[in-house]
PDB file of C-alpha atoms in Angstrom:
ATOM      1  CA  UNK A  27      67.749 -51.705 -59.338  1.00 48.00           C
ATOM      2  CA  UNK A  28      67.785 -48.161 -59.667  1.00 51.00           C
ATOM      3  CA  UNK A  29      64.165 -47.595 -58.033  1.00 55.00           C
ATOM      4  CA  UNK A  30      65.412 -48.808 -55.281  1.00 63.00           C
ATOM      5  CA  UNK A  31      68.608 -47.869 -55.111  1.00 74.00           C
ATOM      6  CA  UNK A  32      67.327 -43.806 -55.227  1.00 87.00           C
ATOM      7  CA  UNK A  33      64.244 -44.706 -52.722  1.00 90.00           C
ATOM      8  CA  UNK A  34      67.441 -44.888 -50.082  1.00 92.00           C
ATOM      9  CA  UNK A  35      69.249 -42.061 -51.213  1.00 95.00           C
ATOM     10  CA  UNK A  36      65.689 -40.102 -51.470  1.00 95.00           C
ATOM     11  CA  UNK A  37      64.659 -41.304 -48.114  1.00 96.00           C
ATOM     12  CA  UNK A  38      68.348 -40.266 -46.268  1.00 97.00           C
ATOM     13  CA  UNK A  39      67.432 -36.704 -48.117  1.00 97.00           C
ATOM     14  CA  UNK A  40      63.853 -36.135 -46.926  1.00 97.00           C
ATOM     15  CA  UNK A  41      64.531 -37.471 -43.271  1.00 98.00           C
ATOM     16  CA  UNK A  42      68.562 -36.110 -42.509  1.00 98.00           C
ATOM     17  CA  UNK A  43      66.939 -33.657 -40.493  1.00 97.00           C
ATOM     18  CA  UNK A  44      63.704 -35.214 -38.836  1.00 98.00           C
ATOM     19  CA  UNK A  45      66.021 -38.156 -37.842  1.00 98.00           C
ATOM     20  CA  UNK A  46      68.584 -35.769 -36.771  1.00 97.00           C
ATOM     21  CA  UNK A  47      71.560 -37.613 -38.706  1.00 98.00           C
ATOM     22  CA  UNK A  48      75.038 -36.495 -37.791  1.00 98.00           C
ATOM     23  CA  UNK A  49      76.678 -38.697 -40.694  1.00 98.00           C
ATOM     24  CA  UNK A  50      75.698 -41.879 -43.729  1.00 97.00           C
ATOM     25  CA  UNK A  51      78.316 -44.387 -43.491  1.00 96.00           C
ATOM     26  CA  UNK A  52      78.657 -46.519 -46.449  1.00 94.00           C
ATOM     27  CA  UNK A  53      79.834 -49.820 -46.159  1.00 92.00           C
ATOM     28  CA  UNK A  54      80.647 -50.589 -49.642  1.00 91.00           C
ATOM     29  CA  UNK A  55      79.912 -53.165 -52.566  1.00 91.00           C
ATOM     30  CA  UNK A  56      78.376 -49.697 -54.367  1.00 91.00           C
ATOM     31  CA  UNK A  57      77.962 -51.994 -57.340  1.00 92.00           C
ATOM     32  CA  UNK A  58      77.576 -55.323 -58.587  1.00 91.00           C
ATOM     33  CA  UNK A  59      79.940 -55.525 -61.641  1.00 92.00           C
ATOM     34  CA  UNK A  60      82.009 -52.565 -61.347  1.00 92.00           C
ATOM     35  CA  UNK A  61      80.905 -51.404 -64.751  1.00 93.00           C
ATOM     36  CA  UNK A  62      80.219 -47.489 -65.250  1.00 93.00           C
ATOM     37  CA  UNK A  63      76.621 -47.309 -65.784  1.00 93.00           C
ATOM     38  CA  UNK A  64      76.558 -48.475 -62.067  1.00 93.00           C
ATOM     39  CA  UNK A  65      79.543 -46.292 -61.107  1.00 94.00           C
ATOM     40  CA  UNK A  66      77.282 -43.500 -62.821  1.00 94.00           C
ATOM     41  CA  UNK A  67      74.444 -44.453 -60.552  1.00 93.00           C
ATOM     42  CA  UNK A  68      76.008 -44.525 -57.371  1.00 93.00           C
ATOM     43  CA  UNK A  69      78.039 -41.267 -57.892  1.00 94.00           C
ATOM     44  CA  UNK A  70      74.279 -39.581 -58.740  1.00 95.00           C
ATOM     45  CA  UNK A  71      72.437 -40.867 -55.735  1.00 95.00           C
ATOM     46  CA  UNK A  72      75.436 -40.244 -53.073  1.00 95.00           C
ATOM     47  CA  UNK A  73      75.341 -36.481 -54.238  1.00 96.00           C
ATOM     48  CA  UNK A  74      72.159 -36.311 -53.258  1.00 96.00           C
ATOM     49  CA  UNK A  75      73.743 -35.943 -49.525  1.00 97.00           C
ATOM     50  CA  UNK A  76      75.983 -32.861 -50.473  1.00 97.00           C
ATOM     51  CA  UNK A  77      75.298 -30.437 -48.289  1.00 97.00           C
ATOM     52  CA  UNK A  78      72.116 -32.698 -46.592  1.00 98.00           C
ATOM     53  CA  UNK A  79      74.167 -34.601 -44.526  1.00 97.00           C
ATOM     54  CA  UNK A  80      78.082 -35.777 -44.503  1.00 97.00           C
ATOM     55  CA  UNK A  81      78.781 -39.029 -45.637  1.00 97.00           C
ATOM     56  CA  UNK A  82      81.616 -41.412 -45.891  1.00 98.00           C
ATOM     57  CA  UNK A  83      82.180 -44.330 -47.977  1.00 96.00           C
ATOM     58  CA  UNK A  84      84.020 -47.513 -48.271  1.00 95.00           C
ATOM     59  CA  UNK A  85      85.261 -49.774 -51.238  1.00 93.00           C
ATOM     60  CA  UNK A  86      84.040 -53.192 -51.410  1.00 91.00           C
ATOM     61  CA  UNK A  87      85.844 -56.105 -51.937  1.00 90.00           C
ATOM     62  CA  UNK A  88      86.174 -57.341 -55.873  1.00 85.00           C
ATOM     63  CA  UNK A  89      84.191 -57.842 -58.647  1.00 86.00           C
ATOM     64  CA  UNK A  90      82.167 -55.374 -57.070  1.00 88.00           C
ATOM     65  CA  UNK A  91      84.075 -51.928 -56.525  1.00 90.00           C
ATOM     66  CA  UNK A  92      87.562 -52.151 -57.643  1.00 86.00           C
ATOM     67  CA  UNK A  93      90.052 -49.574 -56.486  1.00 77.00           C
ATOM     68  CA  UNK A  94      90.594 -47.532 -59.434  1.00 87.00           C
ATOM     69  CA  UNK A  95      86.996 -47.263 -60.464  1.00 91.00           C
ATOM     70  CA  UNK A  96      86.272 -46.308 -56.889  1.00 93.00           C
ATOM     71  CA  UNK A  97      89.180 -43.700 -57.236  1.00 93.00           C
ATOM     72  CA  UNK A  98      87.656 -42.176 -60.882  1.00 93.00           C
ATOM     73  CA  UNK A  99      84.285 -41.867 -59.689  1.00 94.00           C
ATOM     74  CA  UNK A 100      84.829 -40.972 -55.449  1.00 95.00           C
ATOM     75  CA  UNK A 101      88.178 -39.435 -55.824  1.00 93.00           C
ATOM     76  CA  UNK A 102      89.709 -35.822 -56.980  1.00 94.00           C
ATOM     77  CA  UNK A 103      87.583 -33.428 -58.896  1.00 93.00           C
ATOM     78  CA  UNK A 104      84.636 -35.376 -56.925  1.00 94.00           C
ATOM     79  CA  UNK A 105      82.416 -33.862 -54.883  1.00 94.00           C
ATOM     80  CA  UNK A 106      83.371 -36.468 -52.144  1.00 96.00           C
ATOM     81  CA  UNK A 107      86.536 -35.290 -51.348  1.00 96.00           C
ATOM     82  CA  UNK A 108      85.036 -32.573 -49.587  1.00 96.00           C
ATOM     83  CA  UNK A 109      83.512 -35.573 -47.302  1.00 97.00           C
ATOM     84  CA  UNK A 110      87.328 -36.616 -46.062  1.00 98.00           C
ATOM     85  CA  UNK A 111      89.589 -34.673 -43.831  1.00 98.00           C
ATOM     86  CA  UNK A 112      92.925 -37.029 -44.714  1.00 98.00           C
ATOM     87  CA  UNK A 113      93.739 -40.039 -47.411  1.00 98.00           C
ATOM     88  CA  UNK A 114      96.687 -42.344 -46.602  1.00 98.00           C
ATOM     89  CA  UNK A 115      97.449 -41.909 -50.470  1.00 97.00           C
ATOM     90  CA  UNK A 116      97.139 -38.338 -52.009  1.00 96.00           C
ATOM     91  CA  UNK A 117      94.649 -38.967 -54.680  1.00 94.00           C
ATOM     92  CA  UNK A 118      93.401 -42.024 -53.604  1.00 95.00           C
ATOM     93  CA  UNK A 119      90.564 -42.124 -51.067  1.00 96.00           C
ATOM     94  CA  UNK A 120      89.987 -46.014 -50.543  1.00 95.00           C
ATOM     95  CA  UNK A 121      91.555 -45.397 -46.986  1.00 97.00           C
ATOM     96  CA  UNK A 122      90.771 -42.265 -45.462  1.00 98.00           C
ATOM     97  CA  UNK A 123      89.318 -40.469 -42.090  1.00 98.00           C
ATOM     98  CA  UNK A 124      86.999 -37.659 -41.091  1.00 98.00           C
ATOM     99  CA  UNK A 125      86.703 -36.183 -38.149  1.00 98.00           C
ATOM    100  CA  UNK A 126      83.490 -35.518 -36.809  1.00 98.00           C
ATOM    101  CA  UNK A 127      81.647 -33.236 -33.507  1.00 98.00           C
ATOM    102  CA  UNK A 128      78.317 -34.470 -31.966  1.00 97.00           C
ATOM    103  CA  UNK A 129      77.260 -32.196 -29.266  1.00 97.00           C
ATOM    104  CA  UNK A 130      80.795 -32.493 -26.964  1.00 98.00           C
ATOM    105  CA  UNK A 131      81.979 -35.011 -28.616  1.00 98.00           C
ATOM    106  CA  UNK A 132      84.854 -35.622 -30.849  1.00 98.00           C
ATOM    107  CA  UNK A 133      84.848 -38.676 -33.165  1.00 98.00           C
ATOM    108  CA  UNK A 134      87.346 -39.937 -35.504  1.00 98.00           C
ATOM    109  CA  UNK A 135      86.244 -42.041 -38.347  1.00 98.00           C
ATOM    110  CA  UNK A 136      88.586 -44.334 -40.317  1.00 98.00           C
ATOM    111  CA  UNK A 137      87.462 -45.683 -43.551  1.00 98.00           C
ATOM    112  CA  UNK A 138      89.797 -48.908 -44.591  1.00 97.00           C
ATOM    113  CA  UNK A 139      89.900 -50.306 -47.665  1.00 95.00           C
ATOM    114  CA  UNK A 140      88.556 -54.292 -48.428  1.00 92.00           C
ATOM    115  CA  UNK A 141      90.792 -56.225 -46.659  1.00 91.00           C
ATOM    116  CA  UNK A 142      93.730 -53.846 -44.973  1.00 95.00           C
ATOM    117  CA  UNK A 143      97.109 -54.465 -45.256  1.00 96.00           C
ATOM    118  CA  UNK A 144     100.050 -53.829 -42.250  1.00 98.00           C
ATOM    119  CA  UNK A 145     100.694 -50.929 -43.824  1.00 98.00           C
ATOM    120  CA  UNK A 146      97.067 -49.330 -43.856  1.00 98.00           C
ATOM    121  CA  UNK A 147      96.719 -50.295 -40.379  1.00 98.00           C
ATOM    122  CA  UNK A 148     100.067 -48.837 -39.659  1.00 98.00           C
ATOM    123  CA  UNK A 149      98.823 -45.655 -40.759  1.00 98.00           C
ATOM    124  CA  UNK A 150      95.266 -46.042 -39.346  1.00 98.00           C
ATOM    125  CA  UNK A 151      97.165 -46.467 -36.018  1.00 98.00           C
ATOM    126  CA  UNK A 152      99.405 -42.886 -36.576  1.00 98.00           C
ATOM    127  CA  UNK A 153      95.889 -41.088 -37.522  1.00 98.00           C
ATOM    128  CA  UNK A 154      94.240 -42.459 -34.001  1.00 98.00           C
ATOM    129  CA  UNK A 155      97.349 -41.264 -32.064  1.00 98.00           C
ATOM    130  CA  UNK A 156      96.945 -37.941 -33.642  1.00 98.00           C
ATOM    131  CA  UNK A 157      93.631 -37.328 -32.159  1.00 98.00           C
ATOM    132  CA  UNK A 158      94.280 -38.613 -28.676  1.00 97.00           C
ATOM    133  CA  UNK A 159      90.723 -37.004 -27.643  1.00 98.00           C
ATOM    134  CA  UNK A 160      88.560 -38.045 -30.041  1.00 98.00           C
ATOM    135  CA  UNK A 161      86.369 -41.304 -30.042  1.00 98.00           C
ATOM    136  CA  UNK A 162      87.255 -43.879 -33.041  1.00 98.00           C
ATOM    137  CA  UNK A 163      84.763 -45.781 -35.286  1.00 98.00           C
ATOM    138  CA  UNK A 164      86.500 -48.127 -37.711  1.00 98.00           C
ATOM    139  CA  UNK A 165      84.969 -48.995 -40.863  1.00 97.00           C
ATOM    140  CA  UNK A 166      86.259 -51.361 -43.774  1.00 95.00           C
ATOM    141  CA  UNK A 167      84.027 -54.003 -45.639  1.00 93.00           C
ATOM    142  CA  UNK A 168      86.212 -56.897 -45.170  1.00 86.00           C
TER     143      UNK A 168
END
């Protein structure tokens, strides 16, 4: 509900700093019936990181967050697209990387749609041999 949806959001916020968090990866499944009341929700407690604490997201799988809702409500003329260095798809952010420094350290995150096709890992493979040096997490919700 949505008490408990903004306790998390409120919580990241108040402890980004004490907790010294470098990034929020979401996992996806940001709603239940991919209707726009919920859409509405989760666009107005994932703001609540701008300029707390990057974040990254991924699309569940269907009924929950379908691509084109996830697109309207996380894609351009969203403050998320600040959150993503690269989409495989201009205007489309279901697959997607940032690249990320931790001390020394070089990461390179990949954010895959629900279930990832030849093609998406075809071009999550080009991204990874672009950054040679960095460390790879791999995210998707399938």
């Amino acid at each position: 509900g949505t008490s408990y949806t903004s306790a998390i959001y409120d919580w990241l916020v108040a402890n980004a700093a004490a907790k010294k968090m470098e990034i929020v990866i979401g996992l996806g499944d940001m709603t239940n019936d991919d209707t726009e009341a919920e859409w509405l929700l989760a666009q107005k407690e994932i703001k609540k990181l701008d300029g707390v604490v990057p974040y990254v997201l991924n699309r569940g799988n269907p009924p929950h967050d379908r691509t084109g809702t996830f697109n309207t409500y996380f894609g351009p003329g969203t403050t998320y697209t600040a959150q993503v260095d690269g989409t495989m798809t201009a205007g489309a952010y279901e697959n997607a990387y940032k690249l990320l420094t931790v001390g020394t350290t070089d990461y390179l995150i990949l954010m895959l749609d629900w279930g990832p096709t030849d093609p998406v890992l075809q071009w999550a493979g080009n991204v990874i041999s672009q950054y040679p040096n960095h460390r790879v997490i791999i995210t998707t919700h399938a």
